[in-house]
mmCIF file with all atom_site columns, C-alpha atoms in Angstrom:
data_model
loop_
_atom_site.group_PDB
_atom_site.id
_atom_site.type_symbol
_atom_site.label_atom_id
_atom_site.label_alt_id
_atom_site.label_comp_id
_atom_site.label_asym_id
_atom_site.label_entity_id
_atom_site.label_seq_id
_atom_site.pdbx_PDB_ins_code
_atom_site.Cartn_x
_atom_site.Cartn_y
_atom_site.Cartn_z
_atom_site.occupancy
_atom_site.B_iso_or_equiv
_atom_site.pdbx_formal_charge
_atom_site.auth_seq_id
_atom_site.auth_comp_id
_atom_site.auth_asym_id
_atom_site.auth_atom_id
_atom_site.pdbx_PDB_model_num
ATOM 1   C CA . MET I 1 1   ? -0.009 -0.168 0.157   1.00 40.00 ? 1   MET I CA 1
ATOM 2   C CA . SER I 1 2   ? 1.065  3.459  -0.471  1.00 41.00 ? 2   SER I CA 1
ATOM 3   C CA . HIS I 1 3   ? 1.675  5.733  2.468   1.00 39.00 ? 3   HIS I CA 1
ATOM 4   C CA . PRO I 1 4   ? 1.266  9.572  1.238   1.00 39.00 ? 4   PRO I CA 1
ATOM 5   C CA . THR I 1 5   ? 1.650  11.522 4.485   1.00 38.00 ? 5   THR I CA 1
ATOM 6   C CA . SER I 1 6   ? 1.296  15.078 5.917   1.00 37.00 ? 6   SER I CA 1
ATOM 7   C CA . THR I 1 7   ? 2.304  17.756 8.213   1.00 40.00 ? 7   THR I CA 1
ATOM 8   C CA . ASP I 1 8   ? 3.210  21.225 8.539   1.00 39.00 ? 8   ASP I CA 1
ATOM 9   C CA . ASN I 1 9   ? 6.827  20.536 9.307   1.00 42.00 ? 9   ASN I CA 1
ATOM 10  C CA . ASP I 1 10  ? 8.364  19.893 5.705   1.00 41.00 ? 10  ASP I CA 1
ATOM 11  C CA . THR I 1 11  ? 9.640  23.314 4.783   1.00 44.00 ? 11  THR I CA 1
ATOM 12  C CA . ALA I 1 12  ? 12.300 22.095 3.061   1.00 55.00 ? 12  ALA I CA 1
ATOM 13  C CA . VAL I 1 13  ? 10.911 20.911 -0.283  1.00 66.00 ? 13  VAL I CA 1
ATOM 14  C CA . ALA I 1 14  ? 8.788  23.120 -2.503  1.00 67.00 ? 14  ALA I CA 1
ATOM 15  C CA . THR I 1 15  ? 5.330  22.555 -3.090  1.00 76.00 ? 15  THR I CA 1
ATOM 16  C CA . ASP I 1 16  ? 5.944  21.519 -6.334  1.00 84.00 ? 16  ASP I CA 1
ATOM 17  C CA . THR I 1 17  ? 7.784  18.759 -5.549  1.00 89.00 ? 17  THR I CA 1
ATOM 18  C CA . THR I 1 18  ? 7.332  15.203 -4.980  1.00 90.00 ? 18  THR I CA 1
ATOM 19  C CA . VAL I 1 19  ? 9.191  12.195 -4.246  1.00 92.00 ? 19  VAL I CA 1
ATOM 20  C CA . THR I 1 20  ? 8.457  8.558  -4.528  1.00 93.00 ? 20  THR I CA 1
ATOM 21  C CA . VAL I 1 21  ? 10.323 6.513  -2.401  1.00 93.00 ? 21  VAL I CA 1
ATOM 22  C CA . PHE I 1 22  ? 10.961 2.302  -2.830  1.00 95.00 ? 22  PHE I CA 1
ATOM 23  C CA . CYS I 1 23  ? 11.747 0.637  0.039   1.00 95.00 ? 23  CYS I CA 1
ATOM 24  C CA . ALA I 1 24  ? 11.069 -3.028 1.510   1.00 94.00 ? 24  ALA I CA 1
ATOM 25  C CA . ASP I 1 25  ? 10.215 -3.389 5.174   1.00 91.00 ? 25  ASP I CA 1
ATOM 26  C CA . TRP I 1 26  ? 13.051 -5.621 5.635   1.00 94.00 ? 26  TRP I CA 1
ATOM 27  C CA . CYS I 1 27  ? 16.022 -3.588 4.753   1.00 95.00 ? 27  CYS I CA 1
ATOM 28  C CA . THR I 1 28  ? 17.293 -1.910 7.864   1.00 94.00 ? 28  THR I CA 1
ATOM 29  C CA . HIS I 1 29  ? 18.827 1.352  5.866   1.00 93.00 ? 29  HIS I CA 1
ATOM 30  C CA . CYS I 1 30  ? 14.870 1.949  4.454   1.00 94.00 ? 30  CYS I CA 1
ATOM 31  C CA . ARG I 1 31  ? 13.498 1.777  8.227   1.00 92.00 ? 31  ARG I CA 1
ATOM 32  C CA . SER I 1 32  ? 16.179 4.176  9.059   1.00 92.00 ? 32  SER I CA 1
ATOM 33  C CA . PHE I 1 33  ? 15.413 6.550  6.074   1.00 92.00 ? 33  PHE I CA 1
ATOM 34  C CA . ARG I 1 34  ? 11.728 6.496  7.217   1.00 90.00 ? 34  ARG I CA 1
ATOM 35  C CA . GLU I 1 35  ? 12.462 7.280  10.562  1.00 89.00 ? 35  GLU I CA 1
ATOM 36  C CA . ALA I 1 36  ? 15.345 10.438 9.533   1.00 87.00 ? 36  ALA I CA 1
ATOM 37  C CA . VAL I 1 37  ? 13.017 11.986 7.448   1.00 86.00 ? 37  VAL I CA 1
ATOM 38  C CA . VAL I 1 38  ? 9.371  12.024 8.768   1.00 80.00 ? 38  VAL I CA 1
ATOM 39  C CA . GLY I 1 39  ? 8.315  15.172 9.835   1.00 80.00 ? 39  GLY I CA 1
ATOM 40  C CA . ARG I 1 40  ? 10.337 16.900 7.577   1.00 78.00 ? 40  ARG I CA 1
ATOM 41  C CA . PHE I 1 41  ? 9.045  15.968 3.778   1.00 75.00 ? 41  PHE I CA 1
ATOM 42  C CA . ASP I 1 42  ? 6.041  14.296 4.726   1.00 74.00 ? 42  ASP I CA 1
ATOM 43  C CA . SER I 1 43  ? 3.483  15.875 2.431   1.00 76.00 ? 43  SER I CA 1
ATOM 44  C CA . HIS I 1 44  ? 5.877  15.729 -0.593  1.00 82.00 ? 44  HIS I CA 1
ATOM 45  C CA . LEU I 1 45  ? 6.477  12.067 0.194   1.00 88.00 ? 45  LEU I CA 1
ATOM 46  C CA . VAL I 1 46  ? 4.789  8.882  -1.151  1.00 89.00 ? 46  VAL I CA 1
ATOM 47  C CA . TRP I 1 47  ? 6.012  5.511  0.377   1.00 91.00 ? 47  TRP I CA 1
ATOM 48  C CA . PHE I 1 48  ? 6.033  2.007  -1.640  1.00 93.00 ? 48  PHE I CA 1
ATOM 49  C CA . ASP I 1 49  ? 7.387  -0.886 0.190   1.00 93.00 ? 49  ASP I CA 1
ATOM 50  C CA . VAL I 1 50  ? 8.568  -2.718 -2.886  1.00 94.00 ? 50  VAL I CA 1
ATOM 51  C CA . GLU I 1 51  ? 7.123  -6.333 -1.873  1.00 93.00 ? 51  GLU I CA 1
ATOM 52  C CA . ASP I 1 52  ? 3.750  -5.572 -0.171  1.00 92.00 ? 52  ASP I CA 1
ATOM 53  C CA . ASP I 1 53  ? 2.702  -3.324 -3.442  1.00 91.00 ? 53  ASP I CA 1
ATOM 54  C CA . ALA I 1 54  ? 4.194  -5.810 -5.790  1.00 90.00 ? 54  ALA I CA 1
ATOM 55  C CA . ILE I 1 55  ? 6.684  -3.466 -7.407  1.00 91.00 ? 55  ILE I CA 1
ATOM 56  C CA . ASP I 1 56  ? 8.406  -4.707 -10.268 1.00 92.00 ? 56  ASP I CA 1
ATOM 57  C CA . VAL I 1 57  ? 11.910 -3.728 -8.993  1.00 92.00 ? 57  VAL I CA 1
ATOM 58  C CA . ASP I 1 58  ? 13.963 -4.943 -12.230 1.00 93.00 ? 58  ASP I CA 1
ATOM 59  C CA . ALA I 1 59  ? 11.671 -3.047 -14.565 1.00 92.00 ? 59  ALA I CA 1
ATOM 60  C CA . LEU I 1 60  ? 12.279 0.111  -12.801 1.00 92.00 ? 60  LEU I CA 1
ATOM 61  C CA . ASN I 1 61  ? 15.847 -0.985 -12.296 1.00 92.00 ? 61  ASN I CA 1
ATOM 62  C CA . ILE I 1 62  ? 15.968 -0.758 -8.504  1.00 94.00 ? 62  ILE I CA 1
ATOM 63  C CA . THR I 1 63  ? 19.413 -2.197 -7.440  1.00 93.00 ? 63  THR I CA 1
ATOM 64  C CA . ALA I 1 64  ? 19.735 -0.513 -4.048  1.00 95.00 ? 64  ALA I CA 1
ATOM 65  C CA . PHE I 1 65  ? 17.272 0.309  -0.909  1.00 95.00 ? 65  PHE I CA 1
ATOM 66  C CA . PRO I 1 66  ? 16.182 3.525  -0.403  1.00 95.00 ? 66  PRO I CA 1
ATOM 67  C CA . THR I 1 67  ? 15.548 4.313  -3.984  1.00 96.00 ? 67  THR I CA 1
ATOM 68  C CA . VAL I 1 68  ? 13.574 7.608  -4.972  1.00 95.00 ? 68  VAL I CA 1
ATOM 69  C CA . ALA I 1 69  ? 11.970 9.216  -8.085  1.00 95.00 ? 69  ALA I CA 1
ATOM 70  C CA . VAL I 1 70  ? 11.808 12.859 -7.831  1.00 95.00 ? 70  VAL I CA 1
ATOM 71  C CA . PHE I 1 71  ? 9.306  14.598 -9.864  1.00 94.00 ? 71  PHE I CA 1
ATOM 72  C CA . HIS I 1 72  ? 9.431  18.803 -10.536 1.00 91.00 ? 72  HIS I CA 1
ATOM 73  C CA . PRO I 1 73  ? 6.754  19.962 -10.959 1.00 90.00 ? 73  PRO I CA 1
ATOM 74  C CA . PRO I 1 74  ? 4.613  16.789 -10.419 1.00 84.00 ? 74  PRO I CA 1
ATOM 75  C CA . GLY I 1 75  ? 4.437  14.114 -13.105 1.00 87.00 ? 75  GLY I CA 1
ATOM 76  C CA . VAL I 1 76  ? 7.973  15.449 -14.559 1.00 93.00 ? 76  VAL I CA 1
ATOM 77  C CA . LEU I 1 77  ? 10.440 12.941 -13.446 1.00 95.00 ? 77  LEU I CA 1
ATOM 78  C CA . ARG I 1 78  ? 14.245 14.325 -12.448 1.00 96.00 ? 78  ARG I CA 1
ATOM 79  C CA . TYR I 1 79  ? 15.726 11.839 -10.640 1.00 96.00 ? 79  TYR I CA 1
ATOM 80  C CA . LEU I 1 80  ? 15.187 7.941  -10.661 1.00 96.00 ? 80  LEU I CA 1
ATOM 81  C CA . GLY I 1 81  ? 17.821 6.128  -8.082  1.00 96.00 ? 81  GLY I CA 1
ATOM 82  C CA . PRO I 1 82  ? 19.243 5.027  -5.070  1.00 96.00 ? 82  PRO I CA 1
ATOM 83  C CA . VAL I 1 83  ? 19.703 7.702  -1.882  1.00 95.00 ? 83  VAL I CA 1
ATOM 84  C CA . LYS I 1 84  ? 21.694 7.456  0.934   1.00 94.00 ? 84  LYS I CA 1
ATOM 85  C CA . PRO I 1 85  ? 19.098 6.849  3.899   1.00 92.00 ? 85  PRO I CA 1
ATOM 86  C CA . TYR I 1 86  ? 19.673 10.421 5.653   1.00 92.00 ? 86  TYR I CA 1
ATOM 87  C CA . ARG I 1 87  ? 17.740 13.356 5.862   1.00 90.00 ? 87  ARG I CA 1
ATOM 88  C CA . ASP I 1 88  ? 20.575 16.028 4.126   1.00 92.00 ? 88  ASP I CA 1
ATOM 89  C CA . GLU I 1 89  ? 21.373 13.238 1.699   1.00 93.00 ? 89  GLU I CA 1
ATOM 90  C CA . LEU I 1 90  ? 17.473 13.262 0.675   1.00 92.00 ? 90  LEU I CA 1
ATOM 91  C CA . GLN I 1 91  ? 17.590 17.148 0.647   1.00 91.00 ? 91  GLN I CA 1
ATOM 92  C CA . ALA I 1 92  ? 20.580 17.370 -1.404  1.00 94.00 ? 92  ALA I CA 1
ATOM 93  C CA . CYS I 1 93  ? 19.216 14.747 -4.155  1.00 94.00 ? 93  CYS I CA 1
ATOM 94  C CA . ILE I 1 94  ? 16.073 16.872 -4.220  1.00 92.00 ? 94  ILE I CA 1
ATOM 95  C CA . GLU I 1 95  ? 18.240 19.939 -4.604  1.00 93.00 ? 95  GLU I CA 1
ATOM 96  C CA . ARG I 1 96  ? 20.043 18.436 -7.720  1.00 95.00 ? 96  ARG I CA 1
ATOM 97  C CA . ALA I 1 97  ? 16.987 17.010 -9.103  1.00 94.00 ? 97  ALA I CA 1
ATOM 98  C CA . ARG I 1 98  ? 15.602 20.212 -9.261  1.00 91.00 ? 98  ARG I CA 1
ATOM 99  C CA . GLN I 1 99  ? 18.064 21.588 -11.504 1.00 93.00 ? 99  GLN I CA 1
ATOM 100 C CA . ALA I 1 100 ? 18.316 18.529 -13.480 1.00 95.00 ? 100 ALA I CA 1
ATOM 101 C CA . ALA I 1 101 ? 17.151 17.937 -17.412 1.00 96.00 ? 101 ALA I CA 1
ATOM 102 C CA . PRO I 1 102 ? 13.623 16.184 -17.204 1.00 96.00 ? 102 PRO I CA 1
ATOM 103 C CA . GLN I 1 103 ? 14.214 12.343 -17.850 1.00 94.00 ? 103 GLN I CA 1
ATOM 104 C CA . ALA I 1 104 ? 11.653 9.935  -19.472 1.00 93.00 ? 104 ALA I CA 1
ATOM 105 C CA . VAL I 1 105 ? 9.134  8.166  -17.118 1.00 92.00 ? 105 VAL I CA 1
ATOM 106 C CA . PRO I 1 106 ? 9.589  4.594  -17.165 1.00 90.00 ? 106 PRO I CA 1
ATOM 107 C CA . SER I 1 107 ? 6.549  2.940  -18.305 1.00 90.00 ? 107 SER I CA 1
ATOM 108 C CA . ALA I 1 108 ? 6.618  0.550  -15.133 1.00 89.00 ? 108 ALA I CA 1
ATOM 109 C CA . LEU I 1 109 ? 7.125  4.174  -13.288 1.00 90.00 ? 109 LEU I CA 1
ATOM 110 C CA . ALA I 1 110 ? 3.905  6.027  -14.942 1.00 86.00 ? 110 ALA I CA 1
ATOM 111 C CA . PRO I 1 111 ? 1.096  4.258  -12.851 1.00 85.00 ? 111 PRO I CA 1
ATOM 112 C CA . LEU I 1 112 ? 2.767  4.776  -9.711  1.00 82.00 ? 112 LEU I CA 1
ATOM 113 C CA . THR I 1 113 ? 2.534  8.661  -9.983  1.00 75.00 ? 113 THR I CA 1
ATOM 114 C CA . THR I 1 114 ? -1.156 8.696  -9.897  1.00 65.00 ? 114 THR I CA 1
ATOM 115 C CA . ARG I 1 115 ? -1.901 7.272  -6.570  1.00 57.00 ? 115 ARG I CA 1
#
């Protein structure tokens, strides 16, 4: 199940940026990552557990966890790849992605952007 969240404490990300996070419950990095970013980026994050949500990791070329897809503005993919499981690393990834050229949205990712 996807897990959109929302708080008033997520001022670190522009309102026109969304981040899809791909994790696995068994992954200790993913659990640490979730704890690190809760309350700072919440309304911009949509979480997917690759096993619970039956995400095809091969189709998305997910080779490490956590993996994020950064959209800026929503629907325009700027980054799809791994991120180190730290709050500052996610912030830096988002800032770099906002400046990056748009990428083609993989067909396996497109249906997930509407959840």
